Amino acid sequence: MTDDPRDQFEGLVGELRPKLHRYCARMTGSAVDGEDIVQDAVIKALAALPNVGVIDKPEGWLFRIAHNTALDFLRRRARGPMMQHDEALDMIAAPDSPDQDYEAATMSLRTFMRLPALQRSAVILKDVLGHSLEEVASITGASEAAAKSALQRGRFRLREFAKEPAEVSLPMLSEGMRVRLITYVEGFKIGDFDTVRAMLADDVKLDLVAKLRKQGKSEVREYYAAYAAAKRWAYAAGVVDGRPAMLVYDREVSLEALAYFVALDFDGDRVVSIHDFLYARYAMDGIDLSPLNPTPRSQ
C-alpha cells in the first residue's frame, strides 16, 4: 500500500465516486450536473490536500467539499443566496420506518429537488448513503438538532410526495432540438460518423466520465473511432433529466434495459459538450428517462 497522500486520496476517490455521484446528482436533480460537481469537488480537494495535514475522517472531508460545491452550484443556478437553514428546529413526528431507506433510495432525482437544501442533504446522506446524524451535521455544517429536524421534515415530505398521483413526464425539447438530436443518433445507428463529426462545434468538450476529458473538434473526432468499430451497441434518442441524450443499449445483454447514456448540449446546430457515461454506469441511478423514438427492441 502506498504512503503517498495523493495516491491514497485518488484510491479513496475511486472507491467513493459512485456514492459522491449519488449525493451530488440528488442535490442538483441531474446526473450530468452531479458528475460535474463531483469532478469540481475532487479538483478542490486535490488542491487543498498539501495544506490540510492528516485527515481524521477523509470520507467525511471529501463529502463536505462535495456538499459545499453542490451548494455553490445551486446558488449560481438560482442567481441568489440559498437559505439552507430555513427549517425551524421544531420537530415533526415522523417515526422511523424499516421502509424509509428504500423509499428514499428509489425516489427520482427530480423528487429530491422539491425539498429545501438542508432537508434534501440530510435525507440523502442518512437514508440513501447510510451516514450517521453526527456525520450529516459535520458534512452540512448544521448542528445535530438542525440535521435531525431536517431529516424528519424531509422524510415526512417525501412520504407526502409518494402519495401524489404520478406525474406525466413530457420531453421538453423544441422541434429543432429533437431534429438535431435524432440526426446525431441516426449517425450512430447507420455508422455515418462523418455526419456526426460535422455536427461538432470547434471548441466542443468531451467528458468520457471517469476516464478522460478532451476539448476541441480535432481531439474529440478521435472519440468516435471506438464507436465506429463496435458492434455491440444499439442507440435511441431520448431525454435524461430534461437534457437531450443518446440512449445506449448492449446487444449482448438486453435491448430493453438501458446500459448507459450520453448527454449532449447543443448551441444552435452544433454539439458543444458530450458527457458519455460508458465507464460510469452508477449515473443511471434515479435518472428521469424519456425515449423520443422507438427503443432498439421495438424497432
Short mmCIF file of C-alpha atoms in Angstrom, two decimals:
data_model
loop_
_atom_site.label_atom_id
_atom_site.label_comp_id
_atom_site.label_asym_id
_atom_site.label_seq_id
_atom_site.Cartn_x
_atom_site.Cartn_y
_atom_site.Cartn_z
CA MET A 1 0.00 0.00 0.00
CA THR A 2 1.43 3.39 -0.96
CA ASP A 3 2.30 6.06 1.64
CA ASP A 4 1.87 8.89 -0.86
CA PRO A 5 -1.12 11.00 0.34
CA ARG A 6 -2.08 11.83 -3.23
CA ASP A 7 -2.13 8.14 -4.23
CA GLN A 8 -4.18 7.31 -1.14
CA PHE A 9 -6.57 10.14 -1.95
CA GLU A 10 -7.02 9.00 -5.55
CA GLY A 11 -7.73 5.49 -4.28
CA LEU A 12 -10.36 6.90 -1.91
CA VAL A 13 -11.96 8.91 -4.72
CA GLY A 14 -12.15 5.78 -6.86
CA GLU A 15 -13.99 3.94 -4.07
CA LEU A 16 -16.31 6.82 -3.20
CA ARG A 17 -17.09 8.17 -6.64
CA PRO A 18 -20.41 6.31 -7.09
CA LYS A 19 -21.58 7.47 -3.63
CA LEU A 20 -20.42 11.02 -4.28
CA HIS A 21 -22.33 11.00 -7.55
CA ARG A 22 -25.49 9.66 -5.90
CA TYR A 23 -25.29 12.54 -3.46
CA CYS A 24 -24.47 15.33 -5.91
CA ALA A 25 -26.98 14.14 -8.53
CA ARG A 26 -29.78 14.20 -5.95
CA MET A 27 -28.69 17.58 -4.62
CA THR A 28 -28.91 19.10 -8.12
CA GLY A 29 -31.59 16.95 -9.76
CA SER A 30 -29.31 15.97 -12.62
CA ALA A 31 -26.93 13.08 -13.25
CA VAL A 32 -24.83 15.27 -15.55
CA ASP A 33 -24.64 18.25 -13.19
CA GLY A 34 -23.92 15.83 -10.35
CA GLU A 35 -20.92 14.42 -12.20
CA ASP A 36 -19.60 17.92 -12.96
CA ILE A 37 -19.85 18.77 -9.26
CA VAL A 38 -18.03 15.58 -8.26
CA GLN A 39 -15.19 16.49 -10.63
CA ASP A 40 -15.04 20.06 -9.32
CA ALA A 41 -15.01 18.79 -5.73
CA VAL A 42 -12.18 16.35 -6.46
CA ILE A 43 -10.13 19.16 -8.03
CA LYS A 44 -10.72 21.36 -4.96
CA ALA A 45 -9.79 18.52 -2.62
CA LEU A 46 -6.58 17.79 -4.52
CA ALA A 47 -5.62 21.47 -4.38
CA ALA A 48 -6.25 21.56 -0.62
CA LEU A 49 -4.57 18.23 0.15
CA PRO A 50 -0.98 19.53 0.65
CA ASN A 51 -2.15 22.04 3.29
CA VAL A 52 -4.61 20.06 5.41
CA GLY A 53 -2.21 17.65 7.09
CA VAL A 54 -3.57 14.40 8.49
CA ILE A 55 -7.29 13.98 7.78
CA ASP A 56 -9.01 12.02 10.54
CA LYS A 57 -12.13 11.24 8.52
CA PRO A 58 -11.23 11.54 4.83
CA GLU A 59 -14.63 10.33 3.59
CA GLY A 60 -16.46 12.99 5.60
CA TRP A 61 -13.94 15.62 4.49
CA LEU A 62 -14.48 14.77 0.84
CA PHE A 63 -18.27 14.72 1.22
CA ARG A 64 -18.14 18.13 2.92
CA ILE A 65 -16.26 19.56 -0.06
CA ALA A 66 -18.78 17.96 -2.43
CA HIS A 67 -21.67 19.33 -0.35
CA ASN A 68 -20.30 22.88 -0.44
CA THR A 69 -19.55 22.60 -4.15
CA ALA A 70 -23.15 21.49 -4.77
CA LEU A 71 -24.49 24.45 -2.77
CA ASP A 72 -22.27 26.82 -4.76
CA PHE A 73 -23.70 25.35 -7.95
CA LEU A 74 -27.27 25.73 -6.71
CA ARG A 75 -26.64 29.34 -5.68
CA ARG A 76 -25.28 30.14 -9.12
CA ARG A 77 -28.23 28.44 -10.76
CA ALA A 78 -30.71 30.33 -8.60
CA ARG A 79 -28.77 33.62 -9.06
CA GLY A 80 -29.33 34.41 -5.45
CA PRO A 81 -28.48 33.30 -1.89
CA MET A 82 -29.70 29.87 -0.82
CA MET A 83 -31.32 29.51 2.59
CA GLN A 84 -30.04 26.12 3.65
CA HIS A 85 -31.20 26.56 7.25
CA ASP A 86 -34.74 27.72 6.54
CA GLU A 87 -36.16 24.91 8.66
CA ALA A 88 -37.16 25.76 12.22
CA LEU A 89 -35.93 23.42 14.91
CA ASP A 90 -39.37 22.23 15.89
CA MET A 91 -39.77 18.55 15.22
CA ILE A 92 -42.33 16.80 13.06
CA ALA A 93 -43.34 13.43 14.40
CA ALA A 94 -42.04 11.08 11.73
CA PRO A 95 -41.18 7.74 13.35
CA ASP A 96 -38.50 5.64 11.73
CA SER A 97 -39.76 3.03 9.33
CA PRO A 98 -37.89 -0.02 8.01
CA ASP A 99 -39.06 1.03 4.55
CA GLN A 100 -37.81 4.64 4.67
CA ASP A 101 -34.32 3.86 3.37
CA TYR A 102 -35.83 2.01 0.41
CA GLU A 103 -38.34 4.81 -0.23
CA ALA A 104 -35.65 7.46 -0.32
CA ALA A 105 -33.27 5.39 -2.42
CA THR A 106 -35.89 4.81 -5.10
CA MET A 107 -37.07 8.43 -5.37
CA SER A 108 -36.25 10.15 -8.65
CA LEU A 109 -33.65 12.91 -8.76
CA ARG A 110 -36.40 15.37 -9.62
CA THR A 111 -38.38 14.47 -6.50
CA PHE A 112 -35.46 15.35 -4.22
CA MET A 113 -35.34 18.82 -5.78
CA ARG A 114 -38.72 19.56 -4.19
CA LEU A 115 -37.07 19.55 -0.75
CA PRO A 116 -35.18 22.54 0.72
CA ALA A 117 -31.43 22.06 0.52
CA LEU A 118 -30.78 21.00 4.13
CA GLN A 119 -33.69 18.56 4.15
CA ARG A 120 -32.53 17.17 0.83
CA SER A 121 -28.97 16.76 2.06
CA ALA A 122 -29.99 15.13 5.34
CA VAL A 123 -32.26 12.56 3.69
CA ILE A 124 -29.71 11.68 1.01
CA LEU A 125 -26.83 11.32 3.46
CA LYS A 126 -28.79 9.37 6.08
CA ASP A 127 -31.33 7.30 4.14
CA VAL A 128 -29.67 6.86 0.76
CA LEU A 129 -25.98 6.71 1.72
CA GLY A 130 -26.19 5.49 5.33
CA HIS A 131 -24.35 8.26 7.17
CA SER A 132 -24.97 8.86 10.87
CA LEU A 133 -26.68 12.02 12.16
CA GLU A 134 -23.30 13.14 13.52
CA GLU A 135 -21.80 12.76 10.05
CA VAL A 136 -24.76 14.55 8.45
CA ALA A 137 -24.18 17.51 10.77
CA SER A 138 -20.45 17.52 10.11
CA ILE A 139 -20.84 17.38 6.32
CA THR A 140 -23.56 20.03 6.12
CA GLY A 141 -22.22 22.34 8.81
CA ALA A 142 -25.52 22.20 10.69
CA SER A 143 -26.00 21.36 14.35
CA GLU A 144 -27.14 17.83 15.14
CA ALA A 145 -30.51 19.25 16.23
CA ALA A 146 -30.93 21.05 12.90
CA ALA A 147 -29.80 17.95 10.97
CA LYS A 148 -32.28 15.76 12.87
CA SER A 149 -35.10 18.22 12.27
CA ALA A 150 -34.25 18.49 8.58
CA LEU A 151 -34.12 14.70 8.27
CA GLN A 152 -37.54 14.23 9.86
CA ARG A 153 -39.08 17.01 7.81
CA GLY A 154 -37.54 15.68 4.61
CA ARG A 155 -38.79 12.15 5.31
CA PHE A 156 -42.27 13.48 6.03
CA ARG A 157 -42.37 15.47 2.78
CA LEU A 158 -41.10 12.57 0.70
CA ARG A 159 -43.85 10.35 2.10
CA GLU A 160 -46.37 13.01 1.14
CA PHE A 161 -44.90 13.26 -2.37
CA ALA A 162 -45.15 9.47 -2.72
CA LYS A 163 -48.92 9.69 -2.17
CA GLU A 164 -49.39 12.10 -5.06
CA PRO A 165 -50.53 10.82 -8.48
CA ALA A 166 -47.63 10.01 -10.77
CA GLU A 167 -46.66 12.91 -12.98
CA VAL A 168 -46.76 12.54 -16.74
CA SER A 169 -43.21 13.29 -17.83
CA LEU A 170 -43.13 15.00 -21.20
CA PRO A 171 -39.84 15.55 -23.04
CA MET A 172 -39.27 19.31 -23.04
CA LEU A 173 -37.33 19.67 -26.28
CA SER A 174 -38.12 22.05 -29.10
CA GLU A 175 -38.82 20.57 -32.51
CA GLY A 176 -35.48 21.87 -33.77
CA MET A 177 -33.65 20.25 -30.86
CA ARG A 178 -35.45 16.96 -31.45
CA VAL A 179 -34.39 17.00 -35.10
CA ARG A 180 -30.74 17.73 -34.22
CA LEU A 181 -30.66 15.02 -31.55
CA ILE A 182 -32.26 12.41 -33.81
CA THR A 183 -29.82 13.30 -36.61
CA TYR A 184 -26.90 12.78 -34.23
CA VAL A 185 -28.23 9.42 -33.02
CA GLU A 186 -29.09 8.25 -36.54
CA GLY A 187 -25.44 8.76 -37.45
CA PHE A 188 -24.50 6.19 -34.79
CA LYS A 189 -27.22 3.80 -35.92
CA ILE A 190 -26.14 3.67 -39.57
CA GLY A 191 -22.43 4.25 -38.99
CA ASP A 192 -22.36 7.67 -40.64
CA PHE A 193 -19.80 9.23 -38.33
CA ASP A 194 -18.79 11.83 -40.91
CA THR A 195 -22.21 13.43 -40.38
CA VAL A 196 -21.81 13.14 -36.60
CA ARG A 197 -18.37 14.76 -36.63
CA ALA A 198 -19.66 17.56 -38.87
CA MET A 199 -22.11 18.48 -36.08
CA LEU A 200 -19.32 19.25 -33.59
CA ALA A 201 -18.55 22.82 -32.56
CA ASP A 202 -14.91 23.88 -32.93
CA ASP A 203 -14.49 24.11 -29.13
CA VAL A 204 -16.61 21.05 -28.27
CA LYS A 205 -15.89 19.45 -24.89
CA LEU A 206 -15.89 15.70 -24.30
CA ASP A 207 -16.12 14.09 -20.88
CA LEU A 208 -15.78 10.33 -21.09
CA VAL A 209 -16.73 10.23 -17.45
CA ALA A 210 -14.21 8.62 -15.05
CA LYS A 211 -11.87 8.01 -18.00
CA LEU A 212 -10.71 11.09 -19.92
CA ARG A 213 -11.59 14.63 -21.00
CA LYS A 214 -10.86 16.28 -24.33
CA GLN A 215 -11.62 19.63 -25.91
CA GLY A 216 -11.61 20.85 -29.48
CA LYS A 217 -13.02 19.33 -32.62
CA SER A 218 -9.71 17.82 -33.72
CA GLU A 219 -9.27 15.93 -30.42
CA VAL A 220 -12.89 14.87 -29.98
CA ARG A 221 -13.10 13.49 -33.53
CA GLU A 222 -10.93 10.56 -32.42
CA TYR A 223 -13.51 9.54 -29.79
CA TYR A 224 -15.86 8.21 -32.48
CA ALA A 225 -13.42 5.61 -33.80
CA ALA A 226 -14.24 3.16 -30.99
CA TYR A 227 -17.98 3.53 -31.62
CA ALA A 228 -17.47 3.07 -35.36
CA ALA A 229 -15.67 -0.22 -34.70
CA ALA A 230 -18.07 -1.51 -32.01
CA LYS A 231 -21.00 -3.72 -32.99
CA ARG A 232 -22.43 -4.44 -29.54
CA TRP A 233 -24.24 -1.13 -29.02
CA ALA A 234 -27.71 -0.08 -30.15
CA TYR A 235 -28.97 3.50 -29.91
CA ALA A 236 -32.07 5.62 -29.40
CA ALA A 237 -32.72 9.33 -28.89
CA GLY A 238 -34.10 10.40 -25.54
CA VAL A 239 -34.26 12.90 -22.72
CA VAL A 240 -32.41 12.31 -19.45
CA ASP A 241 -33.16 14.67 -16.56
CA GLY A 242 -34.59 17.13 -19.10
CA ARG A 243 -31.50 17.10 -21.32
CA PRO A 244 -31.09 15.68 -24.84
CA ALA A 245 -29.31 12.35 -24.72
CA MET A 246 -28.36 9.31 -26.75
CA LEU A 247 -29.59 6.15 -25.04
CA VAL A 248 -27.26 3.17 -25.42
CA TYR A 249 -28.27 -0.50 -25.19
CA ASP A 250 -25.99 -3.52 -25.03
CA ARG A 251 -26.97 -6.13 -27.64
CA GLU A 252 -25.14 -8.78 -25.62
CA VAL A 253 -27.22 -8.07 -22.51
CA SER A 254 -30.62 -6.54 -23.32
CA LEU A 255 -32.30 -4.37 -25.93
CA GLU A 256 -34.91 -3.37 -23.36
CA ALA A 257 -32.80 -2.32 -20.37
CA LEU A 258 -30.71 0.80 -20.89
CA ALA A 259 -26.97 0.19 -20.48
CA TYR A 260 -25.92 3.84 -20.18
CA PHE A 261 -26.48 7.23 -21.79
CA VAL A 262 -24.59 10.04 -23.47
CA ALA A 263 -25.86 13.52 -22.54
CA LEU A 264 -25.45 16.23 -25.18
CA ASP A 265 -25.54 20.02 -25.16
CA PHE A 266 -26.24 21.96 -28.35
CA ASP A 267 -25.66 25.55 -29.34
CA GLY A 268 -27.77 26.03 -32.43
CA ASP A 269 -26.92 23.20 -34.81
CA ARG A 270 -23.61 22.37 -33.12
CA VAL A 271 -22.79 19.92 -30.34
CA VAL A 272 -20.85 21.87 -27.71
CA SER A 273 -20.48 19.26 -24.97
CA ILE A 274 -20.69 15.48 -24.60
CA HIS A 275 -20.97 13.59 -21.30
CA ASP A 276 -20.51 9.89 -22.06
CA PHE A 277 -21.27 7.60 -19.09
CA LEU A 278 -19.92 4.38 -20.63
CA TYR A 279 -17.46 3.97 -17.72
CA ALA A 280 -19.77 5.46 -15.08
CA ARG A 281 -22.88 3.28 -15.06
CA TYR A 282 -23.58 4.41 -11.48
CA ALA A 283 -25.04 7.58 -13.03
CA MET A 284 -28.10 5.56 -14.12
CA ASP A 285 -29.41 5.54 -10.57
CA GLY A 286 -32.51 7.71 -10.21
CA ILE A 287 -32.48 9.37 -13.64
CA ASP A 288 -35.68 10.65 -15.24
CA LEU A 289 -35.72 8.94 -18.64
CA SER A 290 -37.95 9.53 -21.68
CA PRO A 291 -37.18 7.89 -25.06
CA LEU A 292 -38.05 10.11 -28.03
CA ASN A 293 -38.22 7.38 -30.63
CA PRO A 294 -38.61 3.59 -30.52
CA THR A 295 -36.08 1.68 -28.43
CA PRO A 296 -33.99 -0.91 -30.31
CA ARG A 297 -36.22 -3.75 -29.04
CA SER A 298 -39.31 -2.23 -30.63
CA GLN A 299 -37.73 -1.15 -33.90
#
